[in-house]
Amino acid sequence: MTTVNQTAPSPATEAPVEAPAVLAEISGMLRTMLDEYGLDDIEITMETRFTEDLELESIDLVTLAGSLEARYGRQVNFAEFVADLELEEIIDLTVGQLVEYVVRCVRAAGER
């Protein structure tokens, strides 16, 4: 008798990952955070900046990093992503840059 070990596919590998879908998911994560501050009416686009537009602080980015890992797994390492940036680049970081990073990481993991 053959036993089949069925495991659920990782959410990140269920379907090809595309920037619009990742933007929608990250926007949802950000809206959840912003709701706590009463800022639920802010439009989030690829050009939205974390610091200037959303007024997020470092603790908020830590929370976002946890949400990203919960959704995409350890293949999306936000701390590693920002570690390669200069301070000014971190201050000017956009949602679009994060979306592109997530898409690259998920695609790279799928190619392994």
CSV table of N, CA and C in Angstrom, one decimal:
chain,number,residue,atom,x,y,z
A,1,MET,N,0.8,-1.2,0.0
A,1,MET,CA,0.0,0.0,0.0
A,1,MET,C,0.9,1.2,0.0
A,2,THR,N,0.6,2.2,-0.9
A,2,THR,CA,1.4,3.4,-1.0
A,2,THR,C,0.7,4.5,-0.2
A,3,THR,N,1.4,5.2,0.6
A,3,THR,CA,0.9,6.3,1.4
A,3,THR,C,1.3,7.6,0.7
A,4,VAL,N,0.3,8.5,0.5
A,4,VAL,CA,0.6,9.8,-0.2
A,4,VAL,C,0.6,10.8,0.9
A,5,ASN,N,1.7,11.5,1.0
A,5,ASN,CA,1.8,12.6,2.0
A,5,ASN,C,1.3,13.9,1.3
A,6,GLN,N,0.1,14.3,1.7
A,6,GLN,CA,-0.4,15.5,1.1
A,6,GLN,C,-0.2,16.7,2.0
A,7,THR,N,0.6,17.7,1.5
A,7,THR,CA,0.8,18.9,2.2
A,7,THR,C,0.2,20.0,1.4
A,8,ALA,N,-0.3,21.0,2.1
A,8,ALA,CA,-0.9,22.1,1.5
A,8,ALA,C,0.2,22.9,0.8
A,9,PRO,N,0.0,23.4,-0.4
A,9,PRO,CA,1.0,24.2,-1.1
A,9,PRO,C,1.2,25.6,-0.3
A,10,SER,N,2.4,26.0,-0.4
A,10,SER,CA,2.7,27.3,0.3
A,10,SER,C,1.8,28.4,-0.4
A,11,PRO,N,1.3,29.4,0.3
A,11,PRO,CA,0.5,30.4,-0.3
A,11,PRO,C,1.2,31.1,-1.4
A,12,ALA,N,2.5,31.3,-1.2
A,12,ALA,CA,3.3,32.0,-2.2
A,12,ALA,C,3.5,31.2,-3.5
A,13,THR,N,3.3,29.9,-3.5
A,13,THR,CA,3.5,29.1,-4.7
A,13,THR,C,2.2,28.6,-5.3
A,14,GLU,N,1.1,29.0,-4.8
A,14,GLU,CA,-0.1,28.5,-5.4
A,14,GLU,C,-0.4,29.0,-6.8
A,15,ALA,N,0.1,30.2,-7.2
A,15,ALA,CA,-0.1,30.7,-8.5
A,15,ALA,C,1.1,31.6,-8.8
A,16,PRO,N,1.3,31.9,-10.1
A,16,PRO,CA,2.4,32.8,-10.4
A,16,PRO,C,2.1,34.1,-9.7
A,17,VAL,N,3.2,34.7,-9.1
A,17,VAL,CA,3.0,35.9,-8.4
A,17,VAL,C,3.2,37.1,-9.3
A,18,GLU,N,2.3,38.1,-9.3
A,18,GLU,CA,2.4,39.2,-10.1
A,18,GLU,C,2.3,40.5,-9.3
A,19,ALA,N,2.9,41.5,-9.7
A,19,ALA,CA,3.0,42.8,-9.0
A,19,ALA,C,1.6,43.3,-8.5
A,20,PRO,N,0.6,43.3,-9.4
A,20,PRO,CA,-0.7,43.8,-8.9
A,20,PRO,C,-1.3,43.1,-7.7
A,21,ALA,N,-1.1,41.7,-7.7
A,21,ALA,CA,-1.6,40.9,-6.6
A,21,ALA,C,-0.8,41.2,-5.3
A,22,VAL,N,0.5,41.3,-5.5
A,22,VAL,CA,1.4,41.6,-4.3
A,22,VAL,C,1.0,43.0,-3.8
A,23,LEU,N,0.8,44.0,-4.7
A,23,LEU,CA,0.4,45.3,-4.2
A,23,LEU,C,-0.8,45.2,-3.4
A,24,ALA,N,-1.8,44.5,-3.9
A,24,ALA,CA,-3.1,44.4,-3.2
A,24,ALA,C,-2.9,43.8,-1.8
A,25,GLU,N,-2.0,42.7,-1.7
A,25,GLU,CA,-1.8,42.1,-0.4
A,25,GLU,C,-1.0,43.0,0.6
A,26,ILE,N,0.0,43.7,0.1
A,26,ILE,CA,0.7,44.6,0.9
A,26,ILE,C,-0.1,45.8,1.3
A,27,SER,N,-1.0,46.3,0.4
A,27,SER,CA,-1.9,47.4,0.8
A,27,SER,C,-2.8,46.9,1.9
A,28,GLY,N,-3.3,45.7,1.8
A,28,GLY,CA,-4.1,45.2,2.9
A,28,GLY,C,-3.4,45.1,4.2
A,29,MET,N,-2.2,44.7,4.2
A,29,MET,CA,-1.4,44.7,5.4
A,29,MET,C,-1.2,46.1,6.0
A,30,LEU,N,-0.9,47.0,5.1
A,30,LEU,CA,-0.7,48.4,5.5
A,30,LEU,C,-2.0,49.0,6.0
A,31,ARG,N,-3.1,48.7,5.4
A,31,ARG,CA,-4.4,49.3,5.8
A,31,ARG,C,-4.7,48.8,7.2
A,32,THR,N,-4.4,47.5,7.5
A,32,THR,CA,-4.7,47.0,8.9
A,32,THR,C,-3.9,47.8,9.9
A,33,MET,N,-2.6,48.1,9.6
A,33,MET,CA,-1.8,48.9,10.5
A,33,MET,C,-2.3,50.3,10.6
A,34,LEU,N,-2.7,50.9,9.4
A,34,LEU,CA,-3.1,52.3,9.4
A,34,LEU,C,-4.5,52.5,10.1
A,35,ASP,N,-5.3,51.4,10.1
A,35,ASP,CA,-6.6,51.5,10.8
A,35,ASP,C,-6.4,51.8,12.3
A,36,GLU,N,-5.3,51.2,12.8
A,36,GLU,CA,-5.1,51.5,14.3
A,36,GLU,C,-4.8,52.9,14.6
A,37,TYR,N,-4.3,53.7,13.5
A,37,TYR,CA,-4.0,55.1,13.7
A,37,TYR,C,-5.1,56.0,13.2
A,38,GLY,N,-6.2,55.4,12.7
A,38,GLY,CA,-7.3,56.2,12.2
A,38,GLY,C,-7.0,56.8,10.8
A,39,LEU,N,-6.0,56.1,10.1
A,39,LEU,CA,-5.6,56.6,8.8
A,39,LEU,C,-6.1,55.7,7.7
A,40,ASP,N,-7.3,55.3,7.7
A,40,ASP,CA,-7.8,54.2,6.8
A,40,ASP,C,-8.2,54.8,5.4
A,41,ASP,N,-8.1,56.1,5.2
A,41,ASP,CA,-8.5,56.6,3.9
A,41,ASP,C,-7.4,57.0,3.0
A,42,ILE,N,-6.2,56.6,3.3
A,42,ILE,CA,-5.0,56.9,2.5
A,42,ILE,C,-4.9,56.0,1.3
A,43,GLU,N,-4.8,56.5,0.1
A,43,GLU,CA,-4.6,55.7,-1.1
A,43,GLU,C,-3.2,55.1,-1.1
A,44,ILE,N,-3.1,53.8,-1.3
A,44,ILE,CA,-1.7,53.2,-1.4
A,44,ILE,C,-1.5,52.7,-2.8
A,45,THR,N,-0.4,53.3,-3.4
A,45,THR,CA,0.0,53.0,-4.8
A,45,THR,C,1.4,52.5,-4.8
A,46,MET,N,1.9,52.2,-5.9
A,46,MET,CA,3.3,51.8,-6.1
A,46,MET,C,4.3,53.0,-5.7
A,47,GLU,N,3.8,54.2,-5.8
A,47,GLU,CA,4.6,55.4,-5.5
A,47,GLU,C,4.5,55.8,-4.1
A,48,THR,N,3.6,55.2,-3.3
A,48,THR,CA,3.4,55.6,-1.9
A,48,THR,C,4.7,55.4,-1.1
A,49,ARG,N,5.2,56.4,-0.4
A,49,ARG,CA,6.4,56.2,0.5
A,49,ARG,C,6.0,55.9,1.9
A,50,PHE,N,6.7,54.9,2.5
A,50,PHE,CA,6.4,54.5,3.8
A,50,PHE,C,6.5,55.6,4.9
A,51,THR,N,7.6,56.3,4.8
A,51,THR,CA,7.9,57.4,5.8
A,51,THR,C,7.1,58.6,5.6
A,52,GLU,N,7.2,59.2,4.4
A,52,GLU,CA,6.6,60.5,4.2
A,52,GLU,C,5.1,60.4,4.0
A,53,ASP,N,4.6,59.5,3.2
A,53,ASP,CA,3.2,59.4,2.9
A,53,ASP,C,2.4,58.7,3.9
A,54,LEU,N,2.9,57.6,4.4
A,54,LEU,CA,2.2,56.8,5.4
A,54,LEU,C,2.6,57.1,6.8
A,55,GLU,N,3.6,57.8,7.0
A,55,GLU,CA,4.1,58.2,8.3
A,55,GLU,C,4.4,57.0,9.2
A,56,LEU,N,4.9,55.9,8.6
A,56,LEU,CA,5.3,54.8,9.4
A,56,LEU,C,6.6,55.0,10.1
A,57,GLU,N,6.7,54.4,11.3
A,57,GLU,CA,8.0,54.4,12.0
A,57,GLU,C,8.6,53.0,12.0
A,58,SER,N,9.8,52.9,12.5
A,58,SER,CA,10.6,51.7,12.4
A,58,SER,C,9.8,50.5,13.1
A,59,ILE,N,9.1,50.7,14.1
A,59,ILE,CA,8.3,49.6,14.7
A,59,ILE,C,7.2,49.1,13.8
A,60,ASP,N,6.6,50.1,13.0
A,60,ASP,CA,5.6,49.7,12.0
A,60,ASP,C,6.3,48.8,10.9
A,61,LEU,N,7.5,49.1,10.6
A,61,LEU,CA,8.2,48.3,9.5
A,61,LEU,C,8.5,46.9,10.1
A,62,VAL,N,8.8,46.8,11.4
A,62,VAL,CA,9.0,45.5,12.0
A,62,VAL,C,7.7,44.7,11.9
A,63,THR,N,6.6,45.3,12.2
A,63,THR,CA,5.3,44.7,12.1
A,63,THR,C,5.0,44.2,10.7
A,64,LEU,N,5.3,45.1,9.7
A,64,LEU,CA,5.1,44.8,8.3
A,64,LEU,C,6.0,43.6,7.9
A,65,ALA,N,7.2,43.6,8.4
A,65,ALA,CA,8.2,42.4,8.1
A,65,ALA,C,7.6,41.1,8.6
A,66,GLY,N,6.9,41.1,9.8
A,66,GLY,CA,6.3,39.9,10.3
A,66,GLY,C,5.1,39.5,9.5
A,67,SER,N,4.4,40.5,9.0
A,67,SER,CA,3.2,40.1,8.1
A,67,SER,C,3.7,39.5,6.8
A,68,LEU,N,4.8,40.1,6.3
A,68,LEU,CA,5.3,39.6,5.0
A,68,LEU,C,5.8,38.2,5.2
A,69,GLU,N,6.5,37.9,6.3
A,69,GLU,CA,7.0,36.5,6.5
A,69,GLU,C,5.8,35.6,6.7
A,70,ALA,N,4.8,36.0,7.4
A,70,ALA,CA,3.7,35.1,7.7
A,70,ALA,C,3.0,34.8,6.3
A,71,ARG,N,2.9,35.7,5.4
A,71,ARG,CA,2.3,35.5,4.1
A,71,ARG,C,3.2,34.7,3.1
A,72,TYR,N,4.4,35.2,3.0
A,72,TYR,CA,5.3,34.6,1.9
A,72,TYR,C,6.4,33.7,2.4
A,73,GLY,N,6.5,33.5,3.7
A,73,GLY,CA,7.5,32.7,4.2
A,73,GLY,C,8.9,33.4,4.4
A,74,ARG,N,9.9,32.7,4.8
A,74,ARG,CA,11.2,33.3,5.1
A,74,ARG,C,11.9,33.7,3.8
A,75,GLN,N,11.4,33.3,2.6
A,75,GLN,CA,12.0,33.7,1.4
A,75,GLN,C,11.9,35.2,1.2
A,76,VAL,N,11.0,35.9,1.8
A,76,VAL,CA,10.9,37.4,1.8
A,76,VAL,C,11.4,37.9,3.1
A,77,ASN,N,12.6,38.4,3.1
A,77,ASN,CA,13.2,38.8,4.3
A,77,ASN,C,13.4,40.4,4.2
A,78,PHE,N,12.5,41.1,4.9
A,78,PHE,CA,12.4,42.5,4.8
A,78,PHE,C,13.7,43.1,5.4
A,79,ALA,N,14.2,42.6,6.5
A,79,ALA,CA,15.4,43.1,7.2
A,79,ALA,C,16.6,43.0,6.2
A,80,GLU,N,16.7,41.9,5.5
A,80,GLU,CA,17.8,41.7,4.6
A,80,GLU,C,17.6,42.8,3.4
A,81,PHE,N,16.4,43.0,3.0
A,81,PHE,CA,16.1,44.0,1.9
A,81,PHE,C,16.6,45.4,2.3
A,82,VAL,N,16.2,45.8,3.5
A,82,VAL,CA,16.6,47.2,3.9
A,82,VAL,C,18.0,47.3,4.3
A,83,ALA,N,18.6,46.2,4.7
A,83,ALA,CA,20.0,46.2,5.1
A,83,ALA,C,20.9,46.6,3.9
A,84,ASP,N,20.5,46.4,2.7
A,84,ASP,CA,21.3,46.7,1.6
A,84,ASP,C,21.1,48.2,1.1
A,85,LEU,N,20.2,48.9,1.8
A,85,LEU,CA,19.9,50.3,1.4
A,85,LEU,C,20.6,51.3,2.3
A,86,GLU,N,20.9,52.4,1.7
A,86,GLU,CA,21.4,53.6,2.5
A,86,GLU,C,20.3,54.2,3.3
A,87,LEU,N,20.6,55.0,4.3
A,87,LEU,CA,19.6,55.6,5.2
A,87,LEU,C,18.6,56.4,4.3
A,88,GLU,N,19.1,57.2,3.4
A,88,GLU,CA,18.2,58.1,2.6
A,88,GLU,C,17.3,57.2,1.7
A,89,GLU,N,17.8,56.0,1.3
A,89,GLU,CA,17.0,55.1,0.5
A,89,GLU,C,15.9,54.5,1.3
A,90,ILE,N,16.2,54.2,2.6
A,90,ILE,CA,15.2,53.7,3.5
A,90,ILE,C,14.1,54.7,3.8
A,91,ILE,N,14.5,55.9,4.0
A,91,ILE,CA,13.6,57.0,4.2
A,91,ILE,C,12.6,57.2,3.0
A,92,ASP,N,13.2,57.1,1.8
A,92,ASP,CA,12.4,57.3,0.6
A,92,ASP,C,11.8,56.0,0.0
A,93,LEU,N,11.9,54.9,0.8
A,93,LEU,CA,11.4,53.6,0.3
A,93,LEU,C,9.9,53.7,-0.1
A,94,THR,N,9.6,53.2,-1.3
A,94,THR,CA,8.2,53.1,-1.7
A,94,THR,C,7.6,51.8,-1.6
A,95,VAL,N,6.3,51.7,-1.6
A,95,VAL,CA,5.6,50.5,-1.7
A,95,VAL,C,6.0,49.7,-2.9
A,96,GLY,N,6.1,50.4,-4.0
A,96,GLY,CA,6.5,49.7,-5.3
A,96,GLY,C,7.8,49.0,-5.2
A,97,GLN,N,8.8,49.6,-4.5
A,97,GLN,CA,10.1,48.9,-4.3
A,97,GLN,C,9.9,47.6,-3.5
A,98,LEU,N,9.1,47.7,-2.5
A,98,LEU,CA,8.8,46.5,-1.7
A,98,LEU,C,8.1,45.4,-2.5
A,99,VAL,N,7.1,45.8,-3.3
A,99,VAL,CA,6.4,44.9,-4.2
A,99,VAL,C,7.3,44.2,-5.1
A,100,GLU,N,8.2,45.0,-5.8
A,100,GLU,CA,9.1,44.4,-6.7
A,100,GLU,C,10.1,43.4,-6.0
A,101,TYR,N,10.5,43.7,-4.8
A,101,TYR,CA,11.4,42.8,-4.0
A,101,TYR,C,10.6,41.5,-3.7
A,102,VAL,N,9.4,41.6,-3.3
A,102,VAL,CA,8.6,40.4,-3.0
A,102,VAL,C,8.4,39.5,-4.2
A,103,VAL,N,8.1,40.2,-5.3
A,103,VAL,CA,7.9,39.4,-6.6
A,103,VAL,C,9.2,38.7,-6.9
A,104,ARG,N,10.3,39.4,-6.9
A,104,ARG,CA,11.6,38.7,-7.2
A,104,ARG,C,11.9,37.5,-6.3
A,105,CYS,N,11.7,37.7,-5.0
A,105,CYS,CA,11.9,36.7,-4.0
A,105,CYS,C,11.1,35.4,-4.2
A,106,VAL,N,9.8,35.7,-4.4
A,106,VAL,CA,8.9,34.6,-4.6
A,106,VAL,C,9.1,33.8,-5.9
A,107,ARG,N,9.4,34.6,-7.0
A,107,ARG,CA,9.8,33.9,-8.2
A,107,ARG,C,11.1,33.1,-8.1
A,108,ALA,N,12.1,33.7,-7.4
A,108,ALA,CA,13.4,33.0,-7.2
A,108,ALA,C,13.1,31.7,-6.5
A,109,ALA,N,12.3,31.7,-5.4
A,109,ALA,CA,12.0,30.6,-4.6
A,109,ALA,C,11.3,29.5,-5.5
A,110,GLY,N,10.5,29.9,-6.4
A,110,GLY,CA,9.8,29.0,-7.2
A,110,GLY,C,10.6,28.3,-8.3
A,111,GLU,N,11.8,28.9,-8.6
A,111,GLU,CA,12.7,28.4,-9.6
A,111,GLU,C,13.6,27.4,-9.0
A,112,ARG,N,13.7,27.3,-7.6
A,112,ARG,CA,14.6,26.3,-7.0
A,112,ARG,C,14.1,24.9,-7.1
